[in-house]
Amino acid sequence: MTLTAQIALFLAATVIVVPLFRWLKLGAVLGYLTAGVVIGPSVLALVDDVEAILHFAEFGVVLLLFVIGLELKPARLWVMRRPVFGTGGAQVGFTTIALAAAAWALGQPPLQSLVIGFALSLSSTALILQVLAERNELKEHHGRSAFGILLFQDIAVMPALALLPLAAGGGAFDWRDVGLGLAALLAVSFGGRYVLRPLLRIVAQTRVHEAFTAAALLVVVGTALVFDAAGLSMALGAFIAGVLLADNEYRHELEADIGPFKGLLLGLFFIAVGMSANVSLLADEPLLVFGLLAGFLALKTAVMWGVARLTGHHGAIARRLAVTMAGGGEFAFVLFALATGDSVLDPATADLLVIVVTLTMIAT
């Protein structure tokens, strides 16, 4: 299939499948995943070079984390410090330990167990916020706590993305890599404050919308390339750039211009994840898949209920929060894909976990 035909196929999947899933109140992420499964090698086999598409689509994750960084004003984080760093930190910490212990008990090595436990501790920001908004529960106690936990999870992904390449190297420690990383961090921090802001101001004064859009994309691509050259995650670089511009006067314009590209490329990423999912596992080993699904939901719900009680949530509020946060999330797909690419996880384990996380999102 030619490149033009593949682009038309992805756009058709976005136009047809995603609105259908939104209408069914199942969420856009599940629509993208289902579209990927249907057009991928497991079903219709319309696309064969899944790895190349997945590698290109990872730029959607970079744009997503840039937008998340734009939302993280230090003052906002301070106001929400208790639900974010208190409840959110406890949820990620205790859930990671519990799920990592379960993975280790099932035969995974310690490092792989830790990666699996952390990835499965994350929940779906897009799916949960959509469900809470539809039920008008965002302003209720459990809704505010859920938002704080999701915000902490988004922040916690950053160090995980940075540490995955180190884990892929077998844990070898190189001071040269540390120096390059610090140099990249200083360069982006200095550039964000003393170069990017004046540049955006100059471009905005031209009143040429296309030029400002190009400048916004250049900010993301440039910082991502700087971090990539230093051996760090491109997504981490984009996130830091977003944080540095969070209080910029053009923050809303940046978010509006990046938004369409982020939406399409992130949708392409989830389609690529769906294409890479080994659907035959459901037919070959249904007891294993559904056993892991039930165990995962039960363990994560129990841990979240315990964390909720420890952080001052009682009765029905603790139960609602536990059920709301029980499923897996889209960042698990990101981490599993990157971990497989870095040879931290073997493809068979990643395929199984992708199926399980997808089913938990349907259950949510």
Short mmCIF file of N, CA and C in Angstrom, two decimals, residues 264-323:
data_model
loop_
_atom_site.label_atom_id
_atom_site.label_comp_id
_atom_site.label_asym_id
_atom_site.label_seq_id
_atom_site.Cartn_x
_atom_site.Cartn_y
_atom_site.Cartn_z
N LEU A 264 -4.18 14.36 15.88
CA LEU A 264 -4.03 13.43 14.76
C LEU A 264 -2.88 12.46 14.97
N LEU A 265 -1.72 12.96 15.40
CA LEU A 265 -0.57 12.08 15.57
C LEU A 265 -0.74 11.14 16.75
N LEU A 266 -1.39 11.62 17.82
CA LEU A 266 -1.65 10.73 18.95
C LEU A 266 -2.67 9.66 18.55
N GLY A 267 -3.66 10.05 17.75
CA GLY A 267 -4.59 9.06 17.22
C GLY A 267 -3.88 8.04 16.36
N LEU A 268 -2.93 8.49 15.54
CA LEU A 268 -2.14 7.58 14.72
C LEU A 268 -1.32 6.64 15.60
N PHE A 269 -0.82 7.15 16.73
CA PHE A 269 -0.05 6.31 17.65
C PHE A 269 -0.93 5.19 18.20
N PHE A 270 -2.15 5.52 18.63
CA PHE A 270 -3.03 4.49 19.17
C PHE A 270 -3.48 3.51 18.09
N ILE A 271 -3.66 4.00 16.87
CA ILE A 271 -3.97 3.10 15.76
C ILE A 271 -2.81 2.13 15.54
N ALA A 272 -1.58 2.66 15.60
CA ALA A 272 -0.41 1.80 15.42
C ALA A 272 -0.29 0.78 16.55
N VAL A 273 -0.63 1.20 17.79
CA VAL A 273 -0.64 0.25 18.91
C VAL A 273 -1.67 -0.84 18.66
N GLY A 274 -2.85 -0.45 18.18
CA GLY A 274 -3.87 -1.44 17.86
C GLY A 274 -3.42 -2.39 16.77
N MET A 275 -2.71 -1.87 15.76
CA MET A 275 -2.21 -2.72 14.70
C MET A 275 -1.18 -3.72 15.21
N SER A 276 -0.41 -3.30 16.21
CA SER A 276 0.62 -4.19 16.74
C SER A 276 0.10 -5.17 17.78
N ALA A 277 -1.16 -5.00 18.21
CA ALA A 277 -1.74 -5.90 19.22
C ALA A 277 -1.96 -7.29 18.64
N ASN A 278 -1.55 -8.28 19.38
CA ASN A 278 -1.69 -9.67 18.96
C ASN A 278 -3.05 -10.21 19.41
N VAL A 279 -4.07 -9.97 18.58
CA VAL A 279 -5.44 -10.32 18.94
C VAL A 279 -5.61 -11.83 19.07
N SER A 280 -4.75 -12.58 18.40
CA SER A 280 -4.88 -14.04 18.46
C SER A 280 -4.70 -14.58 19.87
N LEU A 281 -4.09 -13.78 20.76
CA LEU A 281 -3.93 -14.22 22.15
C LEU A 281 -5.28 -14.48 22.82
N LEU A 282 -6.30 -13.68 22.45
CA LEU A 282 -7.62 -13.88 23.03
C LEU A 282 -8.19 -15.24 22.67
N ALA A 283 -7.91 -15.69 21.45
CA ALA A 283 -8.40 -17.00 21.02
C ALA A 283 -7.52 -18.14 21.52
N ASP A 284 -6.21 -17.88 21.55
CA ASP A 284 -5.27 -18.94 21.92
C ASP A 284 -5.22 -19.19 23.42
N GLU A 285 -5.26 -18.10 24.21
CA GLU A 285 -5.12 -18.24 25.67
C GLU A 285 -6.15 -17.36 26.39
N PRO A 286 -7.43 -17.64 26.20
CA PRO A 286 -8.47 -16.79 26.82
C PRO A 286 -8.43 -16.83 28.35
N LEU A 287 -8.14 -18.00 28.92
CA LEU A 287 -8.11 -18.09 30.38
C LEU A 287 -6.99 -17.24 30.97
N LEU A 288 -5.82 -17.25 30.31
CA LEU A 288 -4.71 -16.44 30.78
C LEU A 288 -5.04 -14.96 30.70
N VAL A 289 -5.57 -14.53 29.56
CA VAL A 289 -5.88 -13.11 29.36
C VAL A 289 -6.92 -12.63 30.36
N PHE A 290 -8.02 -13.35 30.47
CA PHE A 290 -9.10 -12.90 31.36
C PHE A 290 -8.75 -13.11 32.83
N GLY A 291 -7.88 -14.08 33.11
CA GLY A 291 -7.40 -14.24 34.48
C GLY A 291 -6.54 -13.06 34.91
N LEU A 292 -5.63 -12.64 34.00
CA LEU A 292 -4.81 -11.46 34.29
C LEU A 292 -5.67 -10.21 34.39
N LEU A 293 -6.69 -10.11 33.54
CA LEU A 293 -7.59 -8.96 33.57
C LEU A 293 -8.29 -8.87 34.93
N ALA A 294 -8.86 -9.97 35.39
CA ALA A 294 -9.58 -9.97 36.66
C ALA A 294 -8.65 -9.69 37.83
N GLY A 295 -7.47 -10.32 37.82
CA GLY A 295 -6.51 -10.10 38.90
C GLY A 295 -6.02 -8.67 38.94
N PHE A 296 -5.75 -8.09 37.77
CA PHE A 296 -5.27 -6.71 37.70
C PHE A 296 -6.32 -5.74 38.24
N LEU A 297 -7.57 -5.89 37.78
CA LEU A 297 -8.63 -4.98 38.24
C LEU A 297 -8.86 -5.11 39.74
N ALA A 298 -8.86 -6.34 40.24
CA ALA A 298 -9.10 -6.55 41.67
C ALA A 298 -7.97 -5.96 42.51
N LEU A 299 -6.72 -6.20 42.11
CA LEU A 299 -5.58 -5.72 42.88
C LEU A 299 -5.49 -4.20 42.86
N LYS A 300 -5.66 -3.60 41.68
CA LYS A 300 -5.55 -2.14 41.58
C LYS A 300 -6.69 -1.45 42.31
N THR A 301 -7.89 -2.01 42.23
CA THR A 301 -9.03 -1.43 42.95
C THR A 301 -8.81 -1.48 44.45
N ALA A 302 -8.31 -2.63 44.94
CA ALA A 302 -8.07 -2.79 46.37
C ALA A 302 -7.01 -1.81 46.88
N VAL A 303 -5.91 -1.68 46.13
CA VAL A 303 -4.84 -0.76 46.54
C VAL A 303 -5.34 0.68 46.52
N MET A 304 -6.10 1.06 45.47
CA MET A 304 -6.60 2.42 45.37
C MET A 304 -7.58 2.71 46.50
N TRP A 305 -8.41 1.72 46.88
CA TRP A 305 -9.33 1.92 48.01
C TRP A 305 -8.55 2.14 49.30
N GLY A 306 -7.49 1.37 49.51
CA GLY A 306 -6.66 1.55 50.70
C GLY A 306 -5.99 2.92 50.73
N VAL A 307 -5.48 3.36 49.58
CA VAL A 307 -4.86 4.69 49.50
C VAL A 307 -5.89 5.77 49.77
N ALA A 308 -7.09 5.60 49.21
CA ALA A 308 -8.15 6.58 49.44
C ALA A 308 -8.49 6.70 50.92
N ARG A 309 -8.58 5.58 51.61
CA ARG A 309 -8.88 5.63 53.04
C ARG A 309 -7.74 6.28 53.82
N LEU A 310 -6.49 5.99 53.43
CA LEU A 310 -5.34 6.58 54.13
C LEU A 310 -5.26 8.09 53.93
N THR A 311 -5.79 8.59 52.82
CA THR A 311 -5.68 10.02 52.52
C THR A 311 -6.97 10.78 52.82
N GLY A 312 -7.83 10.20 53.68
CA GLY A 312 -8.97 10.95 54.17
C GLY A 312 -10.25 10.79 53.39
N HIS A 313 -10.34 9.83 52.47
CA HIS A 313 -11.58 9.57 51.75
C HIS A 313 -12.32 8.43 52.47
N HIS A 314 -13.60 8.61 52.67
CA HIS A 314 -14.36 7.63 53.46
C HIS A 314 -15.59 7.17 52.70
N GLY A 315 -16.05 5.97 53.06
CA GLY A 315 -17.32 5.45 52.57
C GLY A 315 -17.42 5.37 51.07
N ALA A 316 -18.53 5.91 50.54
CA ALA A 316 -18.81 5.83 49.11
C ALA A 316 -17.78 6.59 48.28
N ILE A 317 -17.21 7.65 48.84
CA ILE A 317 -16.22 8.43 48.10
C ILE A 317 -14.99 7.57 47.81
N ALA A 318 -14.51 6.83 48.80
CA ALA A 318 -13.35 5.95 48.60
C ALA A 318 -13.66 4.86 47.58
N ARG A 319 -14.86 4.31 47.64
CA ARG A 319 -15.24 3.25 46.69
C ARG A 319 -15.33 3.80 45.27
N ARG A 320 -15.93 4.97 45.12
CA ARG A 320 -16.04 5.56 43.78
C ARG A 320 -14.67 5.89 43.20
N LEU A 321 -13.79 6.42 44.03
CA LEU A 321 -12.44 6.75 43.56
C LEU A 321 -11.69 5.48 43.15
N ALA A 322 -11.85 4.41 43.94
CA ALA A 322 -11.16 3.16 43.63
C ALA A 322 -11.63 2.57 42.31
N VAL A 323 -12.94 2.57 42.08
CA VAL A 323 -13.48 2.02 40.84
C VAL A 323 -13.10 2.91 39.65
#
